[in-house]
Tab-separated table of C-alpha atoms in Angstrom:
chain	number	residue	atom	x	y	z
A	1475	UNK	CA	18.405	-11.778	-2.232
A	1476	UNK	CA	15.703	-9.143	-1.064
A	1477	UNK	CA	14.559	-9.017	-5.168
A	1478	UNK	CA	14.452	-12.674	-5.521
A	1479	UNK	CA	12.444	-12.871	-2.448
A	1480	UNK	CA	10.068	-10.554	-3.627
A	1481	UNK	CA	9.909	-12.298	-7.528
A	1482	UNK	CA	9.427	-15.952	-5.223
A	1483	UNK	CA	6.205	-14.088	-3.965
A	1484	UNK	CA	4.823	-12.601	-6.794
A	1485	UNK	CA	5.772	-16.063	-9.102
A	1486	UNK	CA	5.475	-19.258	-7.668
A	1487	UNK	CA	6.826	-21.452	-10.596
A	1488	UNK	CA	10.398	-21.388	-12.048
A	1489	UNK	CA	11.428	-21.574	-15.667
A	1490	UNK	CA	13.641	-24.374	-16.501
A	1491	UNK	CA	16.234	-24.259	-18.963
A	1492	UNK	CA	15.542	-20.438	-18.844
A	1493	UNK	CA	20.065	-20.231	-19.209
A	1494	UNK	CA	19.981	-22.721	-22.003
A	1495	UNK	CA	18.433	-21.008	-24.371
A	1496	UNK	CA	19.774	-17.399	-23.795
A	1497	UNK	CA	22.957	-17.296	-26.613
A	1498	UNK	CA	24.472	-14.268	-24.635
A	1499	UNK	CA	24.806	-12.618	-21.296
A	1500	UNK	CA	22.427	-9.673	-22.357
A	1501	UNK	CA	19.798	-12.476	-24.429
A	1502	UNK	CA	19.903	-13.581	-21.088
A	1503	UNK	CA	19.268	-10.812	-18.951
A	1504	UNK	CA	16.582	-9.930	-21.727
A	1505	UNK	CA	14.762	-12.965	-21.154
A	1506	UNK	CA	15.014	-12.921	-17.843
A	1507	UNK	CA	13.078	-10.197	-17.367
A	1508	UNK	CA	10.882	-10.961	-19.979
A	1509	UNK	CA	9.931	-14.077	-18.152
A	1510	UNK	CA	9.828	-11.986	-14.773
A	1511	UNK	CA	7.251	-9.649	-16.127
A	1512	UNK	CA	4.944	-12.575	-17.650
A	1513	UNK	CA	5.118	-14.399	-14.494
A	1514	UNK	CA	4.170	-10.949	-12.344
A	1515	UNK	CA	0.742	-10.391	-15.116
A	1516	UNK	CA	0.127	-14.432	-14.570
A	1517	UNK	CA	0.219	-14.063	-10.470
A	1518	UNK	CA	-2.281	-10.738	-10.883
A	1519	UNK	CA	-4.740	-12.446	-12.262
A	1520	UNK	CA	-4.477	-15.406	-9.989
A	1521	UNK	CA	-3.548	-13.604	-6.747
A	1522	UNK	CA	-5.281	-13.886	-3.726
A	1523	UNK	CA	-3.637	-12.151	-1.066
A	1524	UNK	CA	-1.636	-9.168	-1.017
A	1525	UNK	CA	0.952	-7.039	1.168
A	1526	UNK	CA	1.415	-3.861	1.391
A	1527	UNK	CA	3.229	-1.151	3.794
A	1528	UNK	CA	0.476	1.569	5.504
A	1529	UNK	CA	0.003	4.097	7.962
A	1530	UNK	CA	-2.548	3.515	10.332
A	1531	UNK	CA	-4.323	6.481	12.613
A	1532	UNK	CA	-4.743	5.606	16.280
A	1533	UNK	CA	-7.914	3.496	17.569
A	1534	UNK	CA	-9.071	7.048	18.743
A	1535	UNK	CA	-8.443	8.712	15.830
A	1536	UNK	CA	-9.721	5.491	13.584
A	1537	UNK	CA	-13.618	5.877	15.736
A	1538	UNK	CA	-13.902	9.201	15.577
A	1539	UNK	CA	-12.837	9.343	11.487
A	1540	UNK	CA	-15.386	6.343	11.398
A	1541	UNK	CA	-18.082	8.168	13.082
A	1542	UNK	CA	-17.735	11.289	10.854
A	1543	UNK	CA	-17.996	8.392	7.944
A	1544	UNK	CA	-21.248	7.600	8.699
A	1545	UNK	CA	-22.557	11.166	9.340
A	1546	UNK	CA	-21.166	11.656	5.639
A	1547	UNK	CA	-22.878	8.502	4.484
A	1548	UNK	CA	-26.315	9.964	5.280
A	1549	UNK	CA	-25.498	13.737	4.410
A	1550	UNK	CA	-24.640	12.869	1.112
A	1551	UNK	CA	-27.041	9.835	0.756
A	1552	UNK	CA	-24.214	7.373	0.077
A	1553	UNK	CA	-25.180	3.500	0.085
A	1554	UNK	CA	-21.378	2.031	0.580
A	1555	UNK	CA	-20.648	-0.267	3.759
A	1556	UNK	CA	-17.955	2.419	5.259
A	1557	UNK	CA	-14.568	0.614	6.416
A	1558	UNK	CA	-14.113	-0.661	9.962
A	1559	UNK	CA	-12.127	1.279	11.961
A	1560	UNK	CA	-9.609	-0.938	12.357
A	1561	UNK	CA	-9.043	-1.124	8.710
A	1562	UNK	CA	-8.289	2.284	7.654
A	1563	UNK	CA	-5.322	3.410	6.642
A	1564	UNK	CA	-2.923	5.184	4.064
A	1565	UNK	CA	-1.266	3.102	1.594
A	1566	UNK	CA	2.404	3.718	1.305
A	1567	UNK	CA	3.909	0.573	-1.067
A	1568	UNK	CA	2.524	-1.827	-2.722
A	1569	UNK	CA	4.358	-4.950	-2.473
A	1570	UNK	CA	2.778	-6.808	-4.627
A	1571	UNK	CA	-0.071	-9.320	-4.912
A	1572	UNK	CA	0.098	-13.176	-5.330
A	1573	UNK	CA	-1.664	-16.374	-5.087
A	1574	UNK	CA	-0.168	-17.591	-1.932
A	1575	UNK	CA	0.232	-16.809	1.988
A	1576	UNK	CA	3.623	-14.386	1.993
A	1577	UNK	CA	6.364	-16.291	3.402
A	1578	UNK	CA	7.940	-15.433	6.699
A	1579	UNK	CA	11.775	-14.639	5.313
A	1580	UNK	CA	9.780	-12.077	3.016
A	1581	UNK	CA	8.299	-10.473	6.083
A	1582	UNK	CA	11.191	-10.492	7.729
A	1583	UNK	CA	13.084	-8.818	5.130
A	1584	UNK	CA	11.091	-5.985	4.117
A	1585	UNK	CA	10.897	-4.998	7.627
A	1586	UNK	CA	14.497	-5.082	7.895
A	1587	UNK	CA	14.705	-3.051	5.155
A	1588	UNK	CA	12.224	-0.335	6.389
A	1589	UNK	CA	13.878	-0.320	9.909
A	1590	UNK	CA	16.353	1.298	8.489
A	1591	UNK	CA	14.687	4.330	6.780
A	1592	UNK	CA	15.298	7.365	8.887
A	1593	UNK	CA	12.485	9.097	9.561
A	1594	UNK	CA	11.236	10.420	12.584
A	1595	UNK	CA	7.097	10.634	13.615
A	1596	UNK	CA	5.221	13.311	11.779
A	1597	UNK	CA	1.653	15.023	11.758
A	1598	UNK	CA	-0.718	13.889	9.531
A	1599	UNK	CA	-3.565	16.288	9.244
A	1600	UNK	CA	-6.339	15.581	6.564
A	1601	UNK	CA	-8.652	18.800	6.106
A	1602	UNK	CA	-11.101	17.393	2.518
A	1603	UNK	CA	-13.034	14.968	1.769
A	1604	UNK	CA	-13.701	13.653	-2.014
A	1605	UNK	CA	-14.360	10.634	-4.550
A	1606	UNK	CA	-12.334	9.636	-6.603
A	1607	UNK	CA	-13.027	7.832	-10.364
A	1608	UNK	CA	-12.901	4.789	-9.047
A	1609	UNK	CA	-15.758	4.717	-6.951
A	1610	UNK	CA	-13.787	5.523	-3.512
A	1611	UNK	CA	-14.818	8.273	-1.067
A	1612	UNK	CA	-11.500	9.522	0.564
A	1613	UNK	CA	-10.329	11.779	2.788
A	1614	UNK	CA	-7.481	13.890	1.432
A	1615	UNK	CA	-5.464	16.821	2.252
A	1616	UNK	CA	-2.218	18.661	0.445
A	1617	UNK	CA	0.401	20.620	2.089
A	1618	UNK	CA	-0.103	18.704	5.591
A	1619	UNK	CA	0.513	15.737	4.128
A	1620	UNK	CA	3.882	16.479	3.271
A	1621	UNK	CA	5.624	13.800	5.718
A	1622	UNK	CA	3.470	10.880	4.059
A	1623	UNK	CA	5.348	11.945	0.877
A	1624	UNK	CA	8.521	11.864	1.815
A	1625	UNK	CA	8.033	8.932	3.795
A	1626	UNK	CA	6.743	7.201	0.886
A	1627	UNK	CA	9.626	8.592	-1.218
A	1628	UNK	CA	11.854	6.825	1.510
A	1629	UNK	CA	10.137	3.644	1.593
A	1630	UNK	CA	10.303	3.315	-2.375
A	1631	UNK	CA	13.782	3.811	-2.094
A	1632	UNK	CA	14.640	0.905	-0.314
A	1633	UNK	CA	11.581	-1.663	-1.557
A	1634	UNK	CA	11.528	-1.062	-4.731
A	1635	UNK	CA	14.322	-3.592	-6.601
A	1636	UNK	CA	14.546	-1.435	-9.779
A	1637	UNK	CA	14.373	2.069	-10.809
A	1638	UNK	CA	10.185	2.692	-12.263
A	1639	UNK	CA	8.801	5.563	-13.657
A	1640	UNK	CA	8.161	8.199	-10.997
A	1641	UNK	CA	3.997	7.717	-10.479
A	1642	UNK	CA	2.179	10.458	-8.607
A	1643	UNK	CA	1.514	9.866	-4.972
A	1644	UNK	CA	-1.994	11.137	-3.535
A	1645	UNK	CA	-1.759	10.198	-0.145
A	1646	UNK	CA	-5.599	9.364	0.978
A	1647	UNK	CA	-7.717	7.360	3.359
A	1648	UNK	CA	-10.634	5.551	1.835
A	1649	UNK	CA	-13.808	5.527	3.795
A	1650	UNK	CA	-16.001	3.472	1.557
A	1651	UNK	CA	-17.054	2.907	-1.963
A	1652	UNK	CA	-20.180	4.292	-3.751
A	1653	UNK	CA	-21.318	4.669	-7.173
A	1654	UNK	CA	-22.269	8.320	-6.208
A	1655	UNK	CA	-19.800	11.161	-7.011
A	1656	UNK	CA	-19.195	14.009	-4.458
A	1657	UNK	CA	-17.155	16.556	-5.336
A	1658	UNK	CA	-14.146	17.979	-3.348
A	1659	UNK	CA	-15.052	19.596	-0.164
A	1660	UNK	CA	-13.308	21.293	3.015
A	1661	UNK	CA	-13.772	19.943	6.324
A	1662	UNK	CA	-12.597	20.329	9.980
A	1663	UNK	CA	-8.977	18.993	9.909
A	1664	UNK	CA	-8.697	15.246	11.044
A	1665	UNK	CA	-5.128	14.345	12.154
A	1666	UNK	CA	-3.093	11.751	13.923
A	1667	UNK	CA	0.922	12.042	14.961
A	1668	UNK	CA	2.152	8.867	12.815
A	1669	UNK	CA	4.398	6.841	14.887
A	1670	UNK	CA	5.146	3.341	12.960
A	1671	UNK	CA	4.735	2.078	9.678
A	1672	UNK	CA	2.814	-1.137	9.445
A	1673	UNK	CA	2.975	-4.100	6.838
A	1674	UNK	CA	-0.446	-5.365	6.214
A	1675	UNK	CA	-1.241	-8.875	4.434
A	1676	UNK	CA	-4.900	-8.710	3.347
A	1677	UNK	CA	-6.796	-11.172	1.609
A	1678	UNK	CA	-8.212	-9.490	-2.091
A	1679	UNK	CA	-12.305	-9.683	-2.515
A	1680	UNK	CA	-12.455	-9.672	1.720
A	1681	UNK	CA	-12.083	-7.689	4.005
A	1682	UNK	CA	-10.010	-9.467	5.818
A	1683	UNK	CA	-6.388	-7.903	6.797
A	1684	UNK	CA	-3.854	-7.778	9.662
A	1685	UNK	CA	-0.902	-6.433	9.996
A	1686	UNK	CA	1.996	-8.806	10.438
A	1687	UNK	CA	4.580	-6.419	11.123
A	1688	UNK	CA	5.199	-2.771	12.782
A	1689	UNK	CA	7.830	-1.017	12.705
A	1690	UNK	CA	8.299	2.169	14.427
A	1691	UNK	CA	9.796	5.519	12.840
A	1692	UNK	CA	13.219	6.950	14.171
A	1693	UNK	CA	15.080	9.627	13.097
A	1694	UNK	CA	18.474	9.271	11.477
C-alpha cells in the first residue's frame, strides 16, 4: 500500500488495459514496471513540488551557521543569495518529486514508517567547508558525521519500496550557490545534537518549503 502510495505521487495518470495486454504473469510484472519507470521520467520533468526527509539544526545553531555564511560570502568574494536560516538542512531521502500537492495519506504514511526506525539523538558536528561541481557551497565533515549515515541507512531501509544500487551518501549542508569554486577547507567545528527528523514539502524553482511533519528520534 505504502509503494502504491508513493507511485500515486510520483504518477498521476493510470494505464488502462495495462493487464490485458501482458500474455503472462512475468510479461506482466515486466510491463508493469516498465510503465512505472516511464511514468516516474514523465512526472520529473513536469514536477513541481517535492518531499523529502531532512535534518534540521536548531534556530540557534541555523543563525549562527547563517552568520558565518555571510562572513564566507565576502572572504571568498562569493555572489550567491546564502539560504535562510530556516531553510537549512541535511537531506536524508528523497521521496520523490511530482507535479502535484503530496496527499495527506502519503504524509501520514511515511511518517509512520519513520516512527518506527530506532534511533536515538546524535551529534552532528561539521568541521569543512567546500563546493561542490554543482555550483553548491557546503559545509561538510567525515568521521562526525557518522550518525547521519546510519540514520540515513535506516531511513532507506524502510522508504525505499525496492532494493537500488547502493549510491554514496555525503552528508552536507548547502549554504548557497555560486559559480566560484573554493576548494576544501578546515574550519571551527559547527554542531547541533539532532533530535527529530523532519519531512519537508518544498516547491522546485522557489524557495519556498515547510515541513509538514516531525518526527522525533528514539532509541530501540
Amino acid at each position: 500500500m505504502f509503494a502504491t502510495m508513493t507511485d500515486a505521487f510520483l504518477s498521476s495518470r493510470g494505464h488502462p488495459g495495462l493487464e490485458s495486454r501482458a500474455s503472462s504473469q512475468l510479461g506482466l510484472r515486466r510491463l508493469r514496471q516498465r510503465h512505472a519507470g516511464l511514468a516516474r521520467s514523465v512526472a520529473r520533468r513536469l514536477a513541481t513540488d517535492r518531499l523529502f526527509f531532512a535534518i534540521r539544526p536548531d534556530p540557534e545553531t541555523a543563525n549562527a551557521i547563517a552568520e558565518r555564511t555571510r562572513l564566507w560570502r565576502t572572504e571568498y568574494g562569493l555572489t550567491g543569495r546564502p539560504l535562510k536560516p530556516e531553510h537549512l538542512h541535511v537531506t536524508l531521502f528523497h521521496v520523490g518529486d511530482a507535479a502535484r500537492t503530496p496527499p495527506g495519506e502519503l504524509i501520514e504514511a511515511l511518517v509512520e514508517r519513520v516512527a518506527g526506525v530506532a534511533m536515538p539523538a546524535f551529534r552532528v558536528e561539521f568541521d569543512r567547508i567546500m563546493s561542490f561541481s554543482n555550483g553548491a557551497f557546503v559545509l561538510a565533515g567525515d568521521e562526525s558525521l557518522i550518525g547521519l549515515e546510519v540514520l540515513q541507512q535506516r531511513l532507506s531501509d524502510v522508504l525505499d519500496p525496492e532494493p537500488r544500487p547502493a549510491r554514496r551518501f555525503v552528508p552536507h549542508v548547502t549554504l548557497l550557490r555560486d559559480a566560484r569554486h573554493i576548494a576544501e577547507q578546515s574550519i571551527e567545528p559547527i554542531g547541533w545534537t539532532a533530535c527529530e527528523v523532519a519531512l519537508v514539502h518544498s516547491r522546485l524553482g522557489q524557495t519556498a518549503q515547510r515541513d509538514v511533519a516531525r518526527v522525533a528520534l528514539q532509541p530501540g
